[in-house]
Each structure stands twice: as C-alpha cells, then as structure tokens.
XYZ file of C-alpha atoms in Angstrom:
364
model
C 9.368 -16.449 15.419
C 11.415 -19.108 13.583
C 14.288 -17.659 11.620
C 14.460 -18.254 7.873
C 17.693 -19.470 6.323
C 19.411 -18.410 3.089
C 20.413 -21.384 0.891
C 24.174 -20.711 1.211
C 24.240 -20.497 5.017
C 26.719 -23.397 5.305
C 29.103 -21.711 2.845
C 29.043 -18.511 4.899
C 29.787 -20.449 8.069
C 32.707 -22.192 6.325
C 34.021 -18.747 5.317
C 34.026 -17.747 8.988
C 30.960 -15.529 8.959
C 29.349 -14.423 12.180
C 25.658 -15.206 11.638
C 23.022 -13.023 13.313
C 19.236 -12.629 13.113
C 18.259 -9.860 10.675
C 14.825 -9.134 9.170
C 13.615 -12.607 10.128
C 16.624 -14.384 8.565
C 19.921 -15.729 9.886
C 22.415 -13.602 7.962
C 26.205 -13.062 7.779
C 27.009 -9.782 9.558
C 30.773 -9.973 9.001
C 33.517 -12.384 7.928
C 36.620 -10.466 9.043
C 35.981 -6.907 10.250
C 33.436 -4.285 9.210
C 36.256 -1.846 8.461
C 38.217 -4.207 6.198
C 35.070 -5.292 4.384
C 33.942 -1.683 3.901
C 37.319 -0.740 2.412
C 37.309 -3.828 0.155
C 34.059 -2.653 -1.464
C 35.133 0.998 -1.715
C 38.531 0.150 -3.253
C 38.203 -3.234 -5.015
C 35.274 -5.689 -5.093
C 33.156 -7.595 -2.600
C 30.210 -9.980 -2.769
C 27.162 -9.816 -0.509
C 24.624 -12.602 -0.191
C 21.365 -10.663 0.092
C 19.084 -13.584 -0.720
C 16.798 -12.527 2.128
C 15.325 -9.828 -0.147
C 11.867 -10.437 -1.620
C 10.922 -10.713 -5.300
C 7.424 -10.608 -6.787
C 6.486 -11.129 -10.439
C 3.476 -9.180 -11.751
C 2.373 -10.161 -15.239
C -0.566 -9.525 -17.533
C -2.346 -6.611 -19.204
C -3.170 -4.987 -15.843
C 0.257 -5.413 -14.231
C 1.376 -1.867 -15.003
C -1.984 -0.455 -13.881
C -1.617 -2.034 -10.446
C 2.009 -0.899 -10.152
C 0.961 2.652 -11.052
C -1.681 2.553 -8.324
C 0.537 1.244 -5.510
C 3.834 2.948 -6.458
C 4.591 6.664 -6.106
C 7.012 6.792 -9.032
C 5.809 6.728 -12.650
C 6.415 3.197 -13.919
C 5.011 4.103 -17.355
C 8.428 5.666 -18.033
C 10.092 2.255 -17.785
C 11.210 0.274 -20.822
C 12.374 -3.312 -21.216
C 15.611 -3.730 -19.260
C 15.120 -0.622 -17.112
C 14.976 -0.498 -13.298
C 13.217 2.152 -11.222
C 13.513 3.044 -7.531
C 10.172 3.774 -5.873
C 8.112 3.306 -2.718
C 4.692 2.000 -1.751
C 2.743 4.752 0.058
C 0.189 3.648 2.625
C -3.165 5.343 3.113
C -2.083 6.960 6.419
C 0.676 9.192 5.034
C 3.581 6.815 5.623
C 5.447 4.211 3.587
C 4.687 0.489 3.340
C 8.152 -0.134 1.848
C 10.678 1.134 -0.659
C 11.453 -1.106 -3.621
C 12.918 -1.599 -7.080
C 10.712 -2.148 -10.141
C 12.151 -4.103 -13.102
C 10.380 -4.043 -16.466
C 11.021 -7.441 -18.034
C 8.428 -6.675 -20.729
C 5.342 -4.475 -21.087
C 3.378 -7.378 -19.621
C 5.834 -8.548 -16.945
C 7.527 -6.790 -14.027
C 9.630 -7.841 -11.050
C 9.325 -5.981 -7.750
C 12.243 -6.296 -5.309
C 11.238 -5.561 -1.708
C 12.870 -5.522 1.714
C 13.201 -8.829 3.536
C 11.365 -7.705 6.674
C 8.368 -6.598 4.591
C 7.860 -9.504 2.168
C 4.574 -10.712 3.644
C 3.346 -7.185 4.444
C 4.098 -5.908 0.924
C 2.515 -8.944 -0.730
C -0.669 -8.528 1.302
C -0.754 -4.757 0.690
C -0.359 -5.046 -3.074
C -2.966 -7.797 -3.208
C -5.378 -5.667 -1.160
C -5.082 -2.899 -3.777
C -5.749 -5.273 -6.679
C -9.324 -4.622 -7.752
C -8.843 -5.956 -11.284
C -10.978 -9.006 -11.989
C -8.692 -10.321 -14.727
C -5.532 -9.523 -16.677
C -3.150 -9.857 -13.744
C -1.117 -12.644 -12.184
C 1.023 -12.183 -9.064
C 3.735 -14.697 -8.195
C 5.893 -14.551 -5.073
C 9.271 -15.991 -6.118
C 11.122 -14.867 -2.967
C 11.660 -18.336 -1.482
C 13.093 -19.708 -4.726
C 15.405 -16.814 -5.595
C 18.936 -15.978 -4.437
C 20.453 -12.519 -4.868
C 24.151 -11.684 -4.855
C 25.358 -8.070 -4.860
C 28.849 -7.762 -6.347
C 29.959 -4.240 -5.519
C 33.060 -2.114 -5.960
C 35.098 -0.344 -8.674
C 36.508 -3.663 -9.933
C 33.130 -5.460 -10.087
C 32.747 -5.275 -13.875
C 36.247 -6.645 -14.498
C 35.766 -9.427 -11.972
C 32.441 -10.575 -13.424
C 33.156 -10.110 -17.145
C 34.533 -13.656 -17.728
C 31.155 -15.064 -16.610
C 28.959 -13.375 -19.243
C 28.924 -12.095 -22.819
C 27.118 -8.907 -21.763
C 29.532 -5.965 -21.829
C 29.223 -5.030 -18.163
C 31.233 -1.808 -18.440
C 28.710 -0.565 -21.013
C 25.612 -1.180 -18.893
C 23.932 2.034 -17.777
C 23.088 2.581 -14.112
C 19.684 1.113 -13.219
C 19.419 -1.175 -16.244
C 19.502 -4.969 -16.397
C 19.980 -7.846 -18.808
C 18.400 -11.300 -18.733
C 21.298 -13.361 -19.995
C 23.586 -16.378 -19.659
C 25.774 -16.056 -16.567
C 28.287 -18.560 -15.183
C 26.861 -21.176 -17.545
C 23.212 -20.697 -16.556
C 20.512 -19.178 -18.811
C 18.003 -16.424 -17.951
C 19.973 -14.893 -15.080
C 19.089 -11.277 -14.290
C 22.236 -9.132 -14.110
C 21.379 -5.670 -12.853
C 23.595 -2.555 -12.720
C 22.227 -1.442 -9.356
C 23.430 -1.507 -5.777
C 23.165 -0.125 -2.265
C 26.782 0.900 -1.678
C 27.550 3.810 -4.014
C 30.677 1.930 -5.108
C 29.249 0.690 -8.403
C 28.565 -2.923 -9.245
C 25.906 -5.466 -10.089
C 23.168 -7.557 -8.553
C 22.736 -11.134 -9.758
C 19.377 -12.946 -9.411
C 19.542 -16.741 -9.661
C 17.361 -19.718 -8.778
C 18.199 -21.393 -5.456
C 19.448 -24.555 -7.169
C 21.993 -22.518 -9.165
C 23.122 -20.383 -6.244
C 26.098 -22.377 -4.960
C 27.611 -22.836 -8.426
C 27.143 -19.144 -9.262
C 28.603 -18.017 -5.911
C 31.664 -20.234 -6.440
C 32.085 -18.996 -10.025
C 31.973 -15.359 -8.884
C 34.481 -15.989 -6.099
C 36.853 -17.743 -8.549
C 36.503 -15.076 -11.258
C 37.061 -12.360 -8.655
C 40.210 -13.899 -7.148
C 42.655 -11.838 -9.267
C 40.824 -8.679 -8.104
C 40.880 -9.519 -4.412
C 37.168 -10.313 -4.069
C 36.004 -10.963 -0.514
C 32.644 -11.933 0.998
C 31.067 -8.955 2.738
C 28.551 -8.924 5.594
C 25.642 -6.738 6.624
C 27.812 -4.628 8.944
C 29.769 -3.114 6.051
C 26.613 -2.935 3.932
C 25.168 -0.579 6.529
C 28.203 1.727 6.744
C 28.476 1.799 2.936
C 24.817 2.748 2.414
C 24.945 5.349 5.184
C 27.989 7.072 3.638
C 25.796 7.497 0.537
C 22.826 8.793 2.538
C 20.595 5.915 1.387
C 17.529 5.311 3.547
C 17.114 2.027 5.416
C 13.508 0.936 5.854
C 12.652 0.641 9.528
C 15.269 3.238 10.498
C 14.933 6.288 8.251
C 11.518 5.615 6.755
C 8.558 3.532 7.914
C 4.765 3.282 8.084
C 4.501 6.470 10.134
C 6.964 8.753 8.326
C 5.999 10.961 5.397
C 7.977 10.056 2.268
C 8.257 13.773 1.473
C 9.889 14.431 4.858
C 12.184 11.467 4.128
C 13.489 13.155 0.975
C 11.611 10.854 -1.409
C 9.934 13.705 -3.274
C 12.140 12.928 -6.301
C 10.330 9.592 -6.778
C 6.875 10.999 -5.967
C 5.200 11.742 -9.302
C 1.934 13.667 -9.036
C 1.434 13.359 -12.810
C -0.734 10.289 -12.047
C -3.004 9.193 -9.200
C -1.661 6.676 -6.673
C -2.487 5.583 -3.125
C -2.767 8.671 -0.873
C -1.405 10.955 -3.621
C -3.920 13.708 -2.889
C -2.907 13.965 0.772
C 0.794 13.953 -0.097
C 0.210 16.674 -2.680
C -1.528 18.780 -0.037
C 1.372 18.222 2.346
C 3.802 19.413 -0.293
C 1.658 22.483 -0.954
C 1.332 23.327 2.755
C 5.078 22.958 3.342
C 6.996 20.359 5.351
C 7.409 20.811 9.097
C 10.496 18.588 9.362
C 13.045 16.933 7.098
C 15.483 14.060 7.113
C 19.006 15.485 7.126
C 22.541 14.195 7.103
C 25.000 15.473 9.694
C 28.666 15.076 10.561
C 29.976 15.244 14.103
C 32.466 18.014 14.763
C 33.193 16.699 18.271
C 34.569 13.178 18.644
C 31.941 10.499 19.078
C 29.646 8.093 17.276
C 25.939 8.843 16.811
C 23.607 5.869 17.140
C 19.951 5.276 16.274
C 17.531 6.896 18.743
C 20.099 9.281 20.242
C 18.501 12.674 20.786
C 19.220 15.589 18.468
C 19.217 18.895 20.351
C 19.612 22.618 19.832
C 22.419 24.639 21.464
C 20.410 24.885 24.707
C 19.976 21.127 24.941
C 16.322 21.121 23.905
C 15.310 17.995 22.019
C 14.468 18.763 18.366
C 14.629 15.259 16.886
C 16.455 11.955 16.999
C 19.084 10.031 15.082
C 17.581 7.459 12.702
C 20.890 6.017 11.436
C 24.412 6.689 12.645
C 27.927 5.263 12.534
C 31.625 6.022 12.416
C 32.370 6.581 8.720
C 35.334 4.396 7.688
C 36.029 6.669 4.715
C 35.791 10.015 6.545
C 37.021 8.810 9.971
C 34.301 10.773 11.746
C 30.826 10.236 13.137
C 28.013 10.619 10.600
C 24.277 10.200 10.865
C 20.811 10.999 9.620
C 17.776 12.187 11.522
C 14.611 14.254 11.363
C 14.773 17.884 12.446
C 12.461 20.904 12.089
C 12.902 22.505 8.653
C 14.599 25.568 10.150
C 17.509 23.277 11.152
C 17.669 21.445 7.817
C 19.930 23.700 5.748
C 23.548 22.577 5.212
C 25.746 24.316 7.775
C 23.052 24.313 10.483
C 24.375 23.480 13.939
C 22.983 20.480 15.817
C 23.984 18.622 18.947
C 23.847 14.872 19.480
C 23.135 13.820 23.053
C 25.475 10.974 23.977
C 24.751 9.945 27.546
C 24.746 13.368 29.253
C 27.086 15.111 26.806
C 26.081 17.306 23.885
C 28.348 16.646 20.908
C 28.447 19.368 18.268
C 27.421 18.406 14.736
C 26.753 20.150 11.446
C 24.124 19.460 8.795
C 25.741 18.510 5.469
C 24.489 17.864 1.974
C 24.157 14.165 1.126
C 25.919 11.974 0.165
C 28.577 12.104 2.848
C 31.081 10.481 0.493
C 31.208 11.883 -3.035
C 32.089 9.522 -5.862
C-alpha cells in the first residue's frame, strides 16, 4: 500500500525527524530522543504534527440523529463549542473506532477519527445512514492539518497568536477563532498526553505558516517538535487506550473500560447486547500494571499467574520516563483486575512480577 504524506513532511525532515510508516502515513517518530521529547511535554511545551488524523463534517437536521445512532455516548448533551469523547460500536460487540465529537452548531458537527480507520469509519457511518434527506457528510481529512500543542506552558506559548483567553478555556471545549492571522481556526482544549494543551485544526494551505508561528511564539518557553514515540509513552502513562492495541473490532468496549461513555439512556448500534453484557457481568477487564521486577513489558507478551499459567496478554507496554519503571495495560480475568492483584509478565522464559494499579499511572 502506498504511504500517504502529511503536508509538512519536508519541514519535519529539515528538523531532523526520523520518519516511519504509521497508520498508512509517513510520520515523524522522533526528532531527538523519546525520553527528551517526553520530558519536554511533561515539563514545558511540545508540538506534535498529527495531521494524519481524520475529520468528517456532518451537517443538517438529521446530523445529530445519525451521531446518536452510531455513537455510544449521548451527543444530545453537547452544546456549541463542546467536545465529547465517544466510540463507534460495531454490531458484533466490538469497536469500529474511538473518536471525538465537536458540536459546531445544532446542525453541524465534526468527528475526529483515528488515521488508520478513516476509510473504515466513513464507510461504517455511511452504511448506518438510512435518512433520505436532512444530512450531508463531508470528509475533510485530506484538506485538514492538526497540530497538538501540549504541556503546562502551552497556553502561555500560544496566547500571542489569538485573542481567545486560552487559560480560561475549559477542558474539552473549543473556539472557532482567528489564530496566527487566519480566520475560522478551531482551537480545542483537548489532548492525548495528560499534560494539558490545545489542538489546532487548520487548512493544508495555512499549515506551514501556522506551524512556523507556533514554533516562534513558543521559543521563549522552550517549545520542541515531538514525535510519535513520546506521544505513545505520554498517553500510556495516562492509561489512554490506543485503537488497534487496547481496543479493536473484537474487544468489548465495556471490558476496555469505556462504560463511562456508554449511555444506555438512548438506543445505539448493538446497545441491547452491550446492556445484556453489563447485566450478566464482565468476564475480563483491561487493567493497568506496574512491574515490580526490572524489565519492560511489550505488546503481546503473556500475562501469567504465579504458577506461570497464561491469563492474558499485554496490549500496550513501555518503560515509563516519569516513573522509571515498566508499565503496561492488558486484559485479565476479572478476579485479577483489582488494584494490588499480583500478575507476572513473561519476558522470554522469565516471569517478571507485576502489580495491578489504578489508572492513570501518572497523577496530575
């Protein structure tokens, strides 16, 4: 399959980025080192180019109706300028994708989906659209760039570029505003790092100028470009799921800990089956664990009991730069899911002791 390219690829190469295939795109995985980039975001401010993400516009009188049908969360609770985290359940008990829903107005919404699932999500949502009129769907993914400016100094770094008071923006809200001299830019107080910050949606033709403006405004705060390597360690320290690792088409969203965005106050795709699963009780759960023994858990390593019997597998794992220990997530039978439960990670032929902990690994 031919790789897609983000518009600022040349800029990333000039900044020394190592470019690797990811989710069908050639993406910057790191510029310096994963550790330095991770610490930059935790302690100051960094900028990620995540323009590989997908964006769909749904507009019209039936837009909310379709969103309510395909999304497990209750989008009727949204208001203009509010963002909601949700997922698209499939009809087999798994998850098509997780996503963000932006209410631009009562008649217009933006859905932000994972890069690897753009075509799949588009086709799925269209397949569920049985409204004959009152709905228009527009895939703006190829024309949209997305920059995530993350870290405790993000608001200060970006403030010179907009009149919106960034420090006053509530978590999971957004403004459509002038930014870096361009009109109608979406500035969103969201993120995937747990370090605070903003996501900036711009048209491709504005992307280079906006990137350069952010880098210049952030200079006094030590802003650095950050790659996907640090993005992964940052999200894992927060216990955030990564689609394809911790949740997918075959995994129950309730087992994945997504019950908090599963609203049975309205019907949605496969809601009846999920409600029955909740009523019957879950057989396994996604848990976070920290290694007590030295070592690094990796995806697909076996999780075992004290006798070495396989009870699950690691879905995401790394060496936490903040905690200086191995951390991971994985599915285990519910009897092993309580914080304090003992697990063992099989690394080659060794069993490394681990303990289930309450997420997030790193508390803000």
